[in-house]
Short mmCIF file of C-alpha atoms in Angstrom, two decimals:
data_model
loop_
_atom_site.label_atom_id
_atom_site.label_comp_id
_atom_site.label_asym_id
_atom_site.label_seq_id
_atom_site.Cartn_x
_atom_site.Cartn_y
_atom_site.Cartn_z
CA MET A 471 78.04 126.24 108.76
CA ARG A 472 78.34 127.57 105.23
CA GLU A 473 80.68 130.39 104.38
CA ILE A 474 79.25 133.81 103.55
CA LEU A 475 78.45 133.71 99.85
CA GLY A 476 80.21 136.99 99.16
CA ARG A 477 83.50 135.40 100.16
CA ARG A 478 82.89 132.46 97.85
CA ARG A 479 82.45 134.70 94.84
CA ARG A 480 86.11 135.61 94.98
CA LEU A 481 86.83 132.39 93.08
CA LEU A 482 85.79 134.23 89.91
CA SER A 483 88.63 136.73 90.24
CA ARG A 484 91.84 135.53 88.66
CA ARG A 485 94.27 137.00 91.18
CA GLY A 486 93.95 139.32 94.11
CA ASP A 487 96.62 141.31 95.88
CA GLU A 488 97.60 138.27 97.96
CA GLY A 489 97.42 135.72 95.15
CA PRO A 490 94.60 133.40 94.12
CA ASP A 491 92.06 132.46 96.79
CA LEU A 492 92.50 128.71 96.47
CA ILE A 493 90.80 127.74 99.72
CA GLY A 494 87.81 129.97 98.93
CA ALA A 495 87.48 128.42 95.49
CA ALA A 496 87.88 124.88 96.84
CA LEU A 497 85.15 125.51 99.42
CA THR A 498 82.81 126.82 96.73
CA PHE A 499 83.32 123.73 94.59
CA ALA A 500 83.00 121.28 97.46
CA SER A 501 80.44 122.80 99.80
CA ASP A 502 78.26 124.94 97.55
CA TRP A 503 78.38 122.95 94.33
CA GLN A 504 79.00 119.45 95.77
CA TRP A 505 81.92 118.79 93.44
CA PRO A 506 84.47 116.41 95.06
CA VAL A 507 87.92 117.99 95.12
CA LEU A 508 91.35 117.30 96.56
CA PRO A 509 94.73 119.07 96.53
CA GLY A 510 96.98 118.25 93.61
CA VAL A 511 100.72 117.77 93.67
CA ALA A 512 102.68 121.02 93.62
CA VAL A 513 105.39 122.08 91.21
CA ASP A 514 109.00 121.32 92.03
CA PRO A 515 110.19 124.11 94.38
CA GLN A 516 113.64 123.96 92.78
CA ASP A 517 112.35 124.02 89.20
CA GLY A 518 108.99 125.63 88.53
CA SER A 519 108.71 123.92 85.14
CA ARG A 520 108.72 120.43 86.65
CA CYS A 521 106.35 118.41 88.81
CA ALA A 522 107.09 117.60 92.44
CA CYS A 523 105.93 114.00 91.93
CA PRO A 524 108.51 111.18 91.50
CA ASP A 525 107.85 110.80 87.75
CA PRO A 526 110.53 112.72 85.80
CA GLU A 527 108.40 112.42 82.64
CA CYS A 528 105.16 113.68 84.22
CA THR A 529 102.82 114.90 81.47
CA VAL A 530 100.63 117.10 83.70
CA PRO A 531 103.20 118.69 86.03
CA GLY A 532 101.60 120.19 89.11
CA ALA A 533 98.08 119.39 87.92
CA HIS A 534 97.26 115.90 89.15
CA PRO A 535 96.56 113.98 92.39
CA PHE A 536 99.43 112.26 94.16
CA ASP A 537 99.19 112.32 97.96
CA PRO A 538 96.33 111.99 98.74
CA GLY A 539 95.16 109.90 95.81
CA LEU A 540 92.13 110.58 93.65
CA LEU A 541 89.82 108.40 95.76
CA ALA A 542 90.24 110.86 98.64
CA ALA A 543 88.31 113.58 96.77
CA THR A 544 85.54 114.95 98.98
CA THR A 545 82.82 117.56 99.36
CA ASP A 546 83.47 117.82 103.13
CA ALA A 547 84.22 121.47 103.94
CA ARG A 548 86.18 120.54 107.07
CA MET A 549 88.54 118.33 105.06
CA VAL A 550 88.94 121.01 102.41
CA ARG A 551 89.84 123.58 105.06
CA TRP A 552 92.37 121.20 106.60
CA TRP A 553 94.00 120.35 103.28
CA TRP A 554 94.41 123.92 102.04
CA GLY A 555 95.17 125.19 105.53
CA ASN A 556 98.26 122.97 105.39
CA ARG A 557 98.92 123.33 101.66
CA PRO A 558 97.67 126.81 100.74
CA THR A 559 99.21 126.85 97.24
CA ALA A 560 98.11 123.36 96.19
CA PRO A 561 96.20 123.20 92.90
CA ILE A 562 92.53 122.24 93.10
CA VAL A 563 91.78 118.91 91.42
CA LEU A 564 88.21 117.92 90.53
CA ALA A 565 87.41 114.20 90.53
CA THR A 566 85.21 113.96 87.44
CA GLY A 567 82.19 111.66 87.12
CA GLY A 568 79.73 110.35 89.65
CA ASN A 569 77.63 113.35 90.67
CA ALA A 570 80.30 115.79 89.51
CA PRO A 571 80.71 117.16 85.98
CA CYS A 572 82.78 115.30 83.43
CA ALA A 573 84.80 117.11 80.77
CA VAL A 574 85.78 117.03 77.12
CA SER A 575 89.17 118.62 76.45
CA LEU A 576 91.16 119.55 73.36
CA PRO A 577 94.29 121.56 72.53
CA ALA A 578 93.93 125.27 73.25
CA PRO A 579 94.27 126.65 69.66
CA ALA A 580 91.69 124.21 68.28
CA ALA A 581 89.44 124.81 71.29
CA ALA A 582 89.46 128.57 70.72
CA ARG A 583 88.42 128.08 67.08
CA ALA A 584 85.78 125.52 68.00
CA LEU A 585 84.23 127.72 70.69
CA GLY A 586 84.16 130.64 68.27
CA ALA A 587 82.28 128.49 65.76
CA LEU A 588 79.84 127.32 68.45
CA ASP A 589 79.19 130.92 69.53
CA ARG A 590 78.34 131.87 65.97
CA ARG A 591 75.84 129.00 65.92
CA GLY A 592 74.30 130.15 69.17
CA MET A 593 75.07 126.94 71.07
CA ARG A 594 74.80 127.23 74.83
CA LEU A 595 77.88 126.09 76.76
CA GLY A 596 78.54 125.87 80.47
CA PRO A 597 81.86 126.59 82.18
CA VAL A 598 85.07 126.09 80.20
CA VAL A 599 88.36 125.58 82.06
CA ALA A 600 91.52 126.73 80.29
CA SER A 601 95.18 125.91 80.78
CA PRO A 602 97.95 127.14 78.46
CA ALA A 603 97.89 123.79 76.63
CA ARG A 604 94.28 122.54 76.75
CA TRP A 605 90.73 123.74 77.33
CA SER A 606 88.14 121.56 79.07
CA ILE A 607 84.41 121.92 78.40
CA LEU A 608 82.44 120.74 81.42
CA VAL A 609 79.56 118.36 80.66
CA ARG A 610 77.00 116.33 82.56
CA PRO A 611 78.19 113.04 84.05
CA TYR A 612 78.20 110.17 81.57
CA SER A 613 78.97 106.45 81.68
CA MET A 614 81.67 104.68 79.68
CA GLU A 615 78.94 102.78 77.84
CA GLN A 616 77.26 106.04 76.86
CA LEU A 617 80.55 107.50 75.65
CA GLY A 618 81.43 104.34 73.74
CA GLU A 619 78.12 104.34 71.87
CA LEU A 620 78.53 108.03 71.08
CA LEU A 621 82.01 107.62 69.63
CA TYR A 622 81.13 104.43 67.76
CA ALA A 623 78.38 106.27 65.89
CA LYS A 624 80.85 108.88 64.63
CA ASP A 625 82.60 108.60 61.26
CA PHE A 626 85.44 110.74 62.58
CA VAL A 627 86.56 111.88 66.02
CA PRO A 628 89.79 113.92 66.35
CA GLY A 629 92.38 111.96 68.26
CA SER A 630 93.24 115.09 70.21
CA LEU A 631 89.91 115.00 72.06
CA ARG A 632 90.21 113.66 75.61
CA PHE A 633 87.38 112.54 77.83
CA HIS A 634 87.52 113.01 81.59
CA GLY A 635 84.81 110.76 83.01
CA GLU A 636 84.47 108.46 86.01
CA GLY A 637 87.92 107.98 87.54
CA GLY A 638 89.32 111.03 85.76
CA TYR A 639 90.26 114.51 86.91
CA ILE A 640 91.01 118.05 85.82
CA ALA A 641 92.62 121.00 87.61
CA LEU A 642 90.27 123.90 88.40
CA PRO A 643 90.83 127.68 88.64
CA PRO A 644 92.63 129.48 90.11
CA SER A 645 95.28 126.74 90.34
CA GLN A 646 98.87 127.39 89.35
CA THR A 647 100.70 124.53 87.61
CA ALA A 648 104.12 124.01 86.05
CA GLN A 649 102.58 124.78 82.65
CA GLY A 650 100.97 128.00 83.84
CA GLY A 651 97.80 129.19 85.50
CA ILE A 652 94.36 127.60 85.21
CA HIS A 653 91.53 130.05 84.54
CA TRP A 654 87.92 130.21 83.43
CA GLU A 655 87.64 130.75 79.70
CA ARG A 656 83.88 130.70 80.30
CA ALA A 657 83.24 131.44 83.96
CA PRO A 658 80.28 130.15 85.96
CA LEU A 659 77.78 132.78 87.00
CA PRO A 660 78.25 133.91 90.62
CA GLY A 661 75.91 132.26 93.10
CA SER A 662 75.49 129.22 95.30
CA ALA A 663 73.86 126.84 92.80
CA SER A 664 75.97 124.33 90.90
CA PRO A 665 76.56 125.64 87.36
CA TRP A 666 74.53 124.31 84.44
CA VAL A 667 76.48 122.04 82.06
CA PRO A 668 75.40 120.52 78.71
CA ASP A 669 75.13 116.86 77.72
CA VAL A 670 78.27 115.20 76.39
CA GLU A 671 76.47 114.26 73.15
CA ALA A 672 75.74 117.88 72.31
CA VAL A 673 79.33 118.96 73.01
CA VAL A 674 81.00 116.15 71.05
CA ASP A 675 78.63 116.58 68.09
CA ALA A 676 79.19 120.34 68.03
CA VAL A 677 82.97 120.24 68.55
CA VAL A 678 83.57 117.56 65.91
CA ASP A 679 81.35 119.43 63.46
CA ALA A 680 83.04 122.75 64.22
CA LEU A 681 86.54 121.31 63.78
CA THR A 682 85.55 119.61 60.54
CA ARG A 683 83.82 122.68 59.07
CA THR A 684 86.65 125.02 59.97
CA GLY A 685 89.29 122.63 58.66
CA VAL A 686 90.95 122.31 62.04
CA SER A 687 92.25 118.78 62.45
CA ALA A 688 93.66 119.57 65.92
CA PRO A 689 97.15 118.22 66.59
CA GLU A 690 97.47 114.95 68.47
CA LEU A 691 98.37 116.44 71.84
#
C-alpha cells in the first residue's frame, strides 16, 4: 500500500529537526516516481572527509554504490524500506537510464552561470540536483547512440560536462556525502507524479551555448 502523500512531500525539505528524511525521500523516488534507487556507500565513520569504500583515492566519497552494487537498484518499496531501515543514513543513489531520468552534470560555478543564462532566455528546466562540487540537470532517458550523434554534431563541447546515462548514477537529495550535502537547486513540484524533465538535446545545446556566450570555459573537473 502506498504511503500517505503528505509524508512523501517531506523530501522537499532540506533538514528537519531529526535530520533528513532519507527513507521518505527514497520511497517517493522508488514507489511514486518509479525511479530505481539503492543505498550508497557511507562516509568513513573515522574521517568524515573520506569514503567508507576500500578505494583510498575514491573520487565520489560517500556518493556511489558499493554493497549492494548498481544492478540492485529497484523501485520495490519493501526493499527500500528494508535497506534504509537497516542503513538509515545511507545516501540515496539513482540508477540513471532505462525508464529513469539521465543527467548532464558540470562544475557548480559554471552550472550556476549557465542556469542563470538559461533563465534569462526563458528555457524550461526540470529538477536540478546540486552537490558542493557539481550540479546535475535531469533529462529524459537517452541511448549512447543518441548521445554520440549529438556530441559529434557539436563544434565544441566543454570537457567538464559529464553524462550520466544507462549504467550511470547520481546521488539524490537529501543525501549527505563526504563532500557535503546533496540538495535540490531546482526542486520538483510536490505531488505523486514523476517530475517533467527535458530532452538531452535541448539541455546540451543550451548549456554549451550559455557557456560559450558567457565566456565560461568550465574547468576540467
